[in-house]
């Protein structure tokens, strides 16, 4: 209990154990950007654990500590530089966790690496808060770029410049998005199931482009690629299918299957299912084979758990509850 690198939940705080012995525990708040190591008597942690106020949880940053940078990448170079700078300091446990000793270790790291005090402290925090291993010091370029955030539109065209078609293109602002939505909802999100090209043609018509159009007509209008990007970003596949197929057909043939009958039974014999269908054959009379007496109705009873057929019945009456009994 209270091993190094364990993560605990205390009220709204998440704490990582940095170092411990039978008397004291050093820890850090992993969610505070300005956190520094703190310490508490071990019996205080044990008392909180006994009252269920302190609970051990999974490491929320395990994916960072288990992800290695690509060999030869800039991320690996940043990691090696940071590791080389703080390796000696973080190894001086528990002195590095105490303010009166940490200053001297910090100065040594600054002299060794040439980094500033703020940079060394940032490396310390990342090492302590994210998992206490070398991988926590990599470049973390996966956090760059504003993933999922809408870019602000300015005077410059967003995205890569054109290389195969003339012109610079235009940005998709709120007015263009409104036109896109009208075309999508009238052409693509209904049971008429128009093709995508038809919907894009409606956008071109809204911009006054004559059809059929020429390349010079498309210099200052949204491209089909911009229209398709907006369509895929703003409308989910489930929403599209529900609108294009209709609610009844969607529920019958296209809705996601989130469970199965076997999840509701404990074993063989827990539940049976019965179904009836009219066979695609005609029966003749046993007395006169020239007389057709009708198509038979077949009943099957299936054990839900094992899928075994446990009962079968063939009759000439229509499918009904009375016949099933």
Steps between C-alpha positions, in 0.01 A plus 500: 500500500613856418761384255691747287299614193162388641217745430229576757177701502445731799174695461550697177879459496706228334830430672804305382727341760862599429685331785410341831647331803339365820464853641433749218354518149599753234235572234397755236168627362497379139235752383658821632727675249695667781514203737815403688571191711337490844530256787272356767537244782431148377242437774299797368472332158410170667228676704351657184513162328318334791222761478475440121582867436821402323459248217753355261415559132644412161780719373329752265829564318602139439477554124765775521746299706457195273542691171853510363604778260594402148869422464695795365205741532506850646280373782769249598765773487297717738448203732871414511598862574250528785593162642870581490434826688290366790611138527745561784262732687198268499719211612586685821197375691355621731716817501357622168154510659612742773520870419824560693687238295319535167650844430855360493396213271316745277813716464706197405245403234503855360880506480507158335238568233504876455118505542317764700354453848145500360590228246659276764196536725274418205699180436484411870120537505447301181717220634323488836144560384486286184655174614860530629671356194708629211212488252316779684764745375447453125381781273129402524432637153170310503364785715585762237284629217168564674347163416121528473499881531351718228761726342438875499435642155710797392606659175726208411360180347506212748645164399761399249530717186367366170747324272285354219219752455519877443405760759549523877157378612283645778452432870175345623344765724166497683305616193641218285432249779136611500477429126664162554246407767204592282634290209577205727166498680297538181695255284686252721312477831168371372355184353538622140866394534647734244863448399775714651581658162141622473526673840828668401338624178237672714780679685647618169158624389473698824829672408373582152716250315346387168465125443678337329787713629852567380823508711507879502155502665636317807775742603304683771254237621536221758646180362332162513770391743410784741133407472572132568725587797222709656247222434711230669599725790158638590281192446564158651454179300212396728320829448547476123370142485200581720397792276563330165342163584208624710434432866312173447759346267781628721360331811430181306813456290770756578503586871810395700470164675610575856428162656374148432248259648773290661595785736163464675523127580707312757524162327321231296126491567483853641295629208348367179398684185233383255436610144272394218533529124303378199702249298558551128344163408149375435364188669265256330234279648600155618181361345527675164841635396333714235341714769714782646410563864721808557834623621609382845594723794825404673567574867846480658591538867863596570695505825641855518826410678611197295311583176381137496165421337296340778158484333338494156143487372340496154134585452257628237335769713622858488767613746337589831553486873247216530690289247828574678352373829 
